[in-house]
Amino acid sequence: MSKSTPPVPEERLRDADRSQATILIAARDEFSEHGLGGARMDRIAERAGLNKRLIYYYFEDKERLFQAVLEQTYHHIREEEDKLNLVHLKPEVALRRLVEFTWQYYLDHPEFLTLLNSANLHKARHLAQSDRARELNSPLVHMLQDIIERGQADGSFRGGVDPVQLYVSIAGLSYFYLSNNHTLSAIFGRDLMAPKALNERLSHMCDVILGYVLRS
Amino acid sequence: MSKSTPPVPEERLRDADRSQATILIAARDEFSEHGLGGARMDRIAERAGLNKRLIYYYFEDKERLFQAVLEQTYHHIREEEDKLNLVHLKPEVALRRLVEFTWQYYLDHPEFLTLLNSANLHKARHLAQSDRARELNSPLVHMLQDIIERGQADGSFRGGVDPVQLYVSIAGLSYFYLSNNHTLSAIFGRDLMAPKALNERLSHMCDVILGYVLRS
Amino acid sequence: MSKSTPPVPEERLRDADRSQATILIAARDEFSEHGLGGARMDRIAERAGLNKRLIYYYFEDKERLFQAVLEQTYHHIREEEDKLNLVHLKPEVALRRLVEFTWQYYLDHPEFLTLLNSANLHKARHLAQSDRARELNSPLVHMLQDIIERGQADGSFRGGVDPVQLYVSIAGLSYFYLSNNHTLSAIFGRDLMAPKALNERLSHMCDVILGYVLRS
Amino acid sequence: MSKSTPPVPEERLRDADRSQATILIAARDEFSEHGLGGARMDRIAERAGLNKRLIYYYFEDKERLFQAVLEQTYHHIREEEDKLNLVHLKPEVALRRLVEFTWQYYLDHPEFLTLLNSANLHKARHLAQSDRARELNSPLVHMLQDIIERGQADGSFRGGVDPVQLYVSIAGLSYFYLSNNHTLSAIFGRDLMAPKALNERLSHMCDVILGYVLRS
DNA sequence: TATGAATGAGAATTCATTCAT
DNA sequence: TATGAATGAATTCTCATTCAT
């Protein structure tokens, strides 16, 4: 680091951005664990290690805090989705890659699932009120469209595949298994989160999706 | 029963049963609309048109009331599933029928979806504590097993199809679409609950499931 | 007490009317001492010796409690005014009696003055929302009209005296002295509430009012 | 001041004075609209367009700020009263002029009324703690004394008129009408602030005051 | 069986005030 | 002089639950 570089304050005590980010993470965890109704502002403050008043200072109230969490959550998954580079892959490989990504993202971010459930319990009014609506649009649908078109062009994919339906199906196959894993585990009396079970599920989903699109 | 036995107050009993049933319905609606954390005992009493104290008289507390609602909910879907008679149908037809049933049941009982979400948010501990655990087991898995076996026997189905995986996939394809319909509608900017959209979804799901199991 | 007389419960523990009345008195005192903004729901509960939650149970919120206090306050002064029987008195005597009554009521009910001040600070919106609006109308204006007419008929009073203006003036002469007694005492450096000062004030007000209406 | 004295930062000083004045005005408006208990330091800062911290820098705390506002308020009305030059007027004319001035000042400065009400709600303790106590004394009492003496001397006024009582009566006639205008308007169902109503009130008040003092 | 009255613990939000720069 | 960040102590209001009949 050269002399002219301004000192980077490793840990600034009074940093609005950092405080806001800390609150958002704490809130995300609390909301995802307890839902909007069950979340406690006190616990969020405690998790963040910051004064409860500060939450209101930056986020107005519980509802808007939840909205901010949702926006951040969508922002994050969209960023990850953007990183996927599937255009140069063979259609079949690209599709499999996309199923794997979806599965892995949900696995790595269980809070995403519960937050979405909460958002839907409240009829997505927090998204409706969001100004960052653009960020909601997933690039995956366009990627899918491209993959489908290339697959049909090279004769490997069947015709009449709707990218939105396919997107919802890919997501749904992972989502239901992971989001409802507790009730499913109770019903089936086995641990759905065991490594072996997870591998089997991924394998099955790829079979389902590819079995559907591939021209036999 | 001897003559000296005092007459059973049938009216009373019926009233008691009716009150409990009324409370359960009110509670189911409240829990499904607001989740466990967001539900209000006051509102449940109001919905039921009964005194709040009575709820505690019959159901002890909020947690146990939620548990009773879950049990009742599972009981109901299992009853409906039992009515399905697929053994005499051709495997492909039977499978299609099962996809349709699942879709229609979720459509007709949106409270089922939100209640399951709530149950999972709480890691299904309400089911774990339930004495009526047997009722959790869906007969559909066995039906599926039978269908798959018959399909493989007559050569129409591929091999290596796991009935549990297939069950989860069939449910997931419907579940995700309907449970997350608010956020999906917001993202895609179109009404996923429009009749045409619903028909298209059902058609797509049948294609996916059958495309997967049918030997090409 | 005969056997047939139903027992009068001297002190019932659970008595909705009594609790509401107790809360209203406590609230009246708190609001009159601290104003709407300075009043504390906690203190009202403490003054009433009842649970804070009960206040919300009966009166919804602080605003509506204040409104109920205002209604009760007006109700009370109107009742007292109704008891005044001036029709049979000579006009001059009747008018003097009315000045004395106003003065004495304000002296005996200092909370009336501060509550009216609070009501006006909030632009009387609590009265505007009141359903008991009829009770607002003071019978004094009609009494005054009668007195004025009789006085003019017997030639003792001057002409052109408006009863509303006269009512406001009679009230204003007492009100300002008593309501602003603290600042006035500070300014003049003397105790305006001393018995002698009070007597002198009453005497002066009668002189002013009668000096105005009496034909000289 | 010697040449070596560093230059007085006039701009700075003026800014400081201006900031204080701005805060005082903002505080006066806030206190007069909401009372001491209902006033918010945040809103005062916002109204002033200055940082909240600055209010504390200049005025210590809310109580002292309120006191400063009261002092400034009294200071202002005393200044205006000082400008009245009644000594050269005929007693009757001077008295009428004084009634008009009081009425007009209250009309032009409605905040004066509500601030006085707040001061009295708090038993004038803010005035008792004021160092600028001299400013509390109204010159009007002395003016009145002079007018009364001249009126009695020239035979136009009756005897036994106490200047303090008369001062309080003149103020009270205006004060009650204007301070309680919201509740009175609600009771009488008419707009007491309409120009015609205001003119009639002023006319009535002059009649009352002069009817009292003038030897008939 | 059924109910209106009552409550303690808690939860969201507010507020005057202070910190650090 | 001026300011944005931060806080502890309230304060209003809520909620599940119990009391007394």
PDB file of N, CA, C and O in Angstrom, chain B residues 10-35:
ATOM      1  N   GLU B  10     -77.885 -35.133  24.815  1.00  0.00           N
ATOM      2  CA  GLU B  10     -77.414 -35.151  23.415  1.00  0.00           C
ATOM      3  C   GLU B  10     -77.205 -33.740  22.870  1.00  0.00           C
ATOM      4  O   GLU B  10     -76.214 -33.446  22.218  1.00  0.00           O
ATOM      5  N   GLU B  11     -78.191 -32.923  23.155  1.00  0.00           N
ATOM      6  CA  GLU B  11     -78.101 -31.539  22.671  1.00  0.00           C
ATOM      7  C   GLU B  11     -76.795 -30.901  23.123  1.00  0.00           C
ATOM      8  O   GLU B  11     -76.061 -30.297  22.358  1.00  0.00           O
ATOM      9  N   ARG B  12     -76.549 -31.071  24.425  1.00  0.00           N
ATOM     10  CA  ARG B  12     -75.344 -30.517  25.014  1.00  0.00           C
ATOM     11  C   ARG B  12     -74.099 -31.008  24.281  1.00  0.00           C
ATOM     12  O   ARG B  12     -73.237 -30.239  23.892  1.00  0.00           O
ATOM     13  N   LEU B  13     -74.054 -32.333  24.130  1.00  0.00           N
ATOM     14  CA  LEU B  13     -72.888 -32.910  23.471  1.00  0.00           C
ATOM     15  C   LEU B  13     -72.723 -32.347  22.074  1.00  0.00           C
ATOM     16  O   LEU B  13     -71.643 -31.946  21.661  1.00  0.00           O
ATOM     17  N   ARG B  14     -73.831 -32.319  21.386  1.00  0.00           N
ATOM     18  CA  ARG B  14     -73.757 -31.827  20.019  1.00  0.00           C
ATOM     19  C   ARG B  14     -73.290 -30.368  19.985  1.00  0.00           C
ATOM     20  O   ARG B  14     -72.498 -29.973  19.158  1.00  0.00           O
ATOM     21  N   ASP B  15     -73.812 -29.619  20.982  1.00  0.00           N
ATOM     22  CA  ASP B  15     -73.382 -28.221  21.062  1.00  0.00           C
ATOM     23  C   ASP B  15     -71.873 -28.130  21.290  1.00  0.00           C
ATOM     24  O   ASP B  15     -71.179 -27.316  20.676  1.00  0.00           O
ATOM     25  N   ALA B  16     -71.404 -28.968  22.197  1.00  0.00           N
ATOM     26  CA  ALA B  16     -69.984 -28.950  22.505  1.00  0.00           C
ATOM     27  C   ALA B  16     -69.167 -29.287  21.261  1.00  0.00           C
ATOM     28  O   ALA B  16     -68.203 -28.609  20.922  1.00  0.00           O
ATOM     29  N   ASP B  17     -69.577 -30.352  20.591  1.00  0.00           N
ATOM     30  CA  ASP B  17     -68.865 -30.739  19.375  1.00  0.00           C
ATOM     31  C   ASP B  17     -68.909 -29.623  18.336  1.00  0.00           C
ATOM     32  O   ASP B  17     -67.914 -29.324  17.686  1.00  0.00           O
ATOM     33  N   ARG B  18     -70.100 -29.051  18.214  1.00  0.00           N
ATOM     34  CA  ARG B  18     -70.245 -28.000  17.216  1.00  0.00           C
ATOM     35  C   ARG B  18     -69.353 -26.803  17.553  1.00  0.00           C
ATOM     36  O   ARG B  18     -68.708 -26.232  16.697  1.00  0.00           O
ATOM     37  N   SER B  19     -69.305 -26.463  18.842  1.00  0.00           N
ATOM     38  CA  SER B  19     -68.447 -25.353  19.254  1.00  0.00           C
ATOM     39  C   SER B  19     -66.991 -25.642  18.911  1.00  0.00           C
ATOM     40  O   SER B  19     -66.282 -24.795  18.351  1.00  0.00           O
ATOM     41  N   GLN B  20     -66.552 -26.842  19.217  1.00  0.00           N
ATOM     42  CA  GLN B  20     -65.163 -27.182  18.912  1.00  0.00           C
ATOM     43  C   GLN B  20     -64.895 -27.117  17.411  1.00  0.00           C
ATOM     44  O   GLN B  20     -63.871 -26.580  16.976  1.00  0.00           O
ATOM     45  N   ALA B  21     -65.844 -27.632  16.642  1.00  0.00           N
ATOM     46  CA  ALA B  21     -65.671 -27.598  15.187  1.00  0.00           C
ATOM     47  C   ALA B  21     -65.639 -26.160  14.684  1.00  0.00           C
ATOM     48  O   ALA B  21     -64.810 -25.799  13.826  1.00  0.00           O
ATOM     49  N   THR B  22     -66.520 -25.334  15.249  1.00  0.00           N
ATOM     50  CA  THR B  22     -66.555 -23.918  14.851  1.00  0.00           C
ATOM     51  C   THR B  22     -65.229 -23.235  15.152  1.00  0.00           C
ATOM     52  O   THR B  22     -64.701 -22.475  14.348  1.00  0.00           O
ATOM     53  N   ILE B  23     -64.716 -23.525  16.327  1.00  0.00           N
ATOM     54  CA  ILE B  23     -63.436 -22.930  16.722  1.00  0.00           C
ATOM     55  C   ILE B  23     -62.331 -23.399  15.780  1.00  0.00           C
ATOM     56  O   ILE B  23     -61.498 -22.593  15.337  1.00  0.00           O
ATOM     57  N   LEU B  24     -62.321 -24.677  15.462  1.00  0.00           N
ATOM     58  CA  LEU B  24     -61.263 -25.208  14.593  1.00  0.00           C
ATOM     59  C   LEU B  24     -61.282 -24.536  13.223  1.00  0.00           C
ATOM     60  O   LEU B  24     -60.231 -24.205  12.667  1.00  0.00           O
ATOM     61  N   ILE B  25     -62.464 -24.333  12.701  1.00  0.00           N
ATOM     62  CA  ILE B  25     -62.559 -23.674  11.393  1.00  0.00           C
ATOM     63  C   ILE B  25     -62.065 -22.236  11.480  1.00  0.00           C
ATOM     64  O   ILE B  25     -61.276 -21.777  10.649  1.00  0.00           O
ATOM     65  N   ALA B  26     -62.510 -21.554  12.524  1.00  0.00           N
ATOM     66  CA  ALA B  26     -62.084 -20.158  12.706  1.00  0.00           C
ATOM     67  C   ALA B  26     -60.572 -20.086  12.866  1.00  0.00           C
ATOM     68  O   ALA B  26     -59.897 -19.232  12.289  1.00  0.00           O
ATOM     69  N   ALA B  27     -60.040 -21.008  13.655  1.00  0.00           N
ATOM     70  CA  ALA B  27     -58.598 -21.022  13.903  1.00  0.00           C
ATOM     71  C   ALA B  27     -57.840 -21.335  12.620  1.00  0.00           C
ATOM     72  O   ALA B  27     -56.816 -20.715  12.322  1.00  0.00           O
ATOM     73  N   ARG B  28     -58.340 -22.306  11.874  1.00  0.00           N
ATOM     74  CA  ARG B  28     -57.689 -22.669  10.613  1.00  0.00           C
ATOM     75  C   ARG B  28     -57.600 -21.444   9.702  1.00  0.00           C
ATOM     76  O   ARG B  28     -56.544 -21.142   9.133  1.00  0.00           O
ATOM     77  N   ASP B  29     -58.698 -20.708   9.593  1.00  0.00           N
ATOM     78  CA  ASP B  29     -58.691 -19.534   8.731  1.00  0.00           C
ATOM     79  C   ASP B  29     -57.717 -18.470   9.244  1.00  0.00           C
ATOM     80  O   ASP B  29     -56.966 -17.871   8.470  1.00  0.00           O
ATOM     81  N   GLU B  30     -57.753 -18.260  10.536  1.00  0.00           N
ATOM     82  CA  GLU B  30     -56.879 -17.233  11.112  1.00  0.00           C
ATOM     83  C   GLU B  30     -55.410 -17.616  10.947  1.00  0.00           C
ATOM     84  O   GLU B  30     -54.585 -16.800  10.520  1.00  0.00           O
ATOM     85  N   PHE B  31     -55.064 -18.852  11.289  1.00  0.00           N
ATOM     86  CA  PHE B  31     -53.678 -19.304  11.171  1.00  0.00           C
ATOM     87  C   PHE B  31     -53.224 -19.279   9.717  1.00  0.00           C
ATOM     88  O   PHE B  31     -52.079 -18.945   9.422  1.00  0.00           O
ATOM     89  N   SER B  32     -54.111 -19.650   8.820  1.00  0.00           N
ATOM     90  CA  SER B  32     -53.686 -19.715   7.428  1.00  0.00           C
ATOM     91  C   SER B  32     -53.523 -18.314   6.847  1.00  0.00           C
ATOM     92  O   SER B  32     -52.716 -18.089   5.957  1.00  0.00           O
ATOM     93  N   GLU B  33     -54.270 -17.367   7.376  1.00  0.00           N
ATOM     94  CA  GLU B  33     -54.145 -15.998   6.859  1.00  0.00           C
ATOM     95  C   GLU B  33     -52.960 -15.253   7.445  1.00  0.00           C
ATOM     96  O   GLU B  33     -52.359 -14.409   6.783  1.00  0.00           O
ATOM     97  N   HIS B  34     -52.672 -15.538   8.723  1.00  0.00           N
ATOM     98  CA  HIS B  34     -51.667 -14.724   9.407  1.00  0.00           C
ATOM     99  C   HIS B  34     -50.458 -15.493   9.902  1.00  0.00           C
ATOM    100  O   HIS B  34     -49.531 -14.874  10.434  1.00  0.00           O
ATOM    101  N   GLY B  35     -50.490 -16.811   9.762  1.00  0.00           N
ATOM    102  CA  GLY B  35     -49.391 -17.587  10.325  1.00  0.00           C
ATOM    103  C   GLY B  35     -49.576 -17.740  11.826  1.00  0.00           C
ATOM    104  O   GLY B  35     -50.435 -17.093  12.424  1.00  0.00           O
TER     105      GLY B  35
END
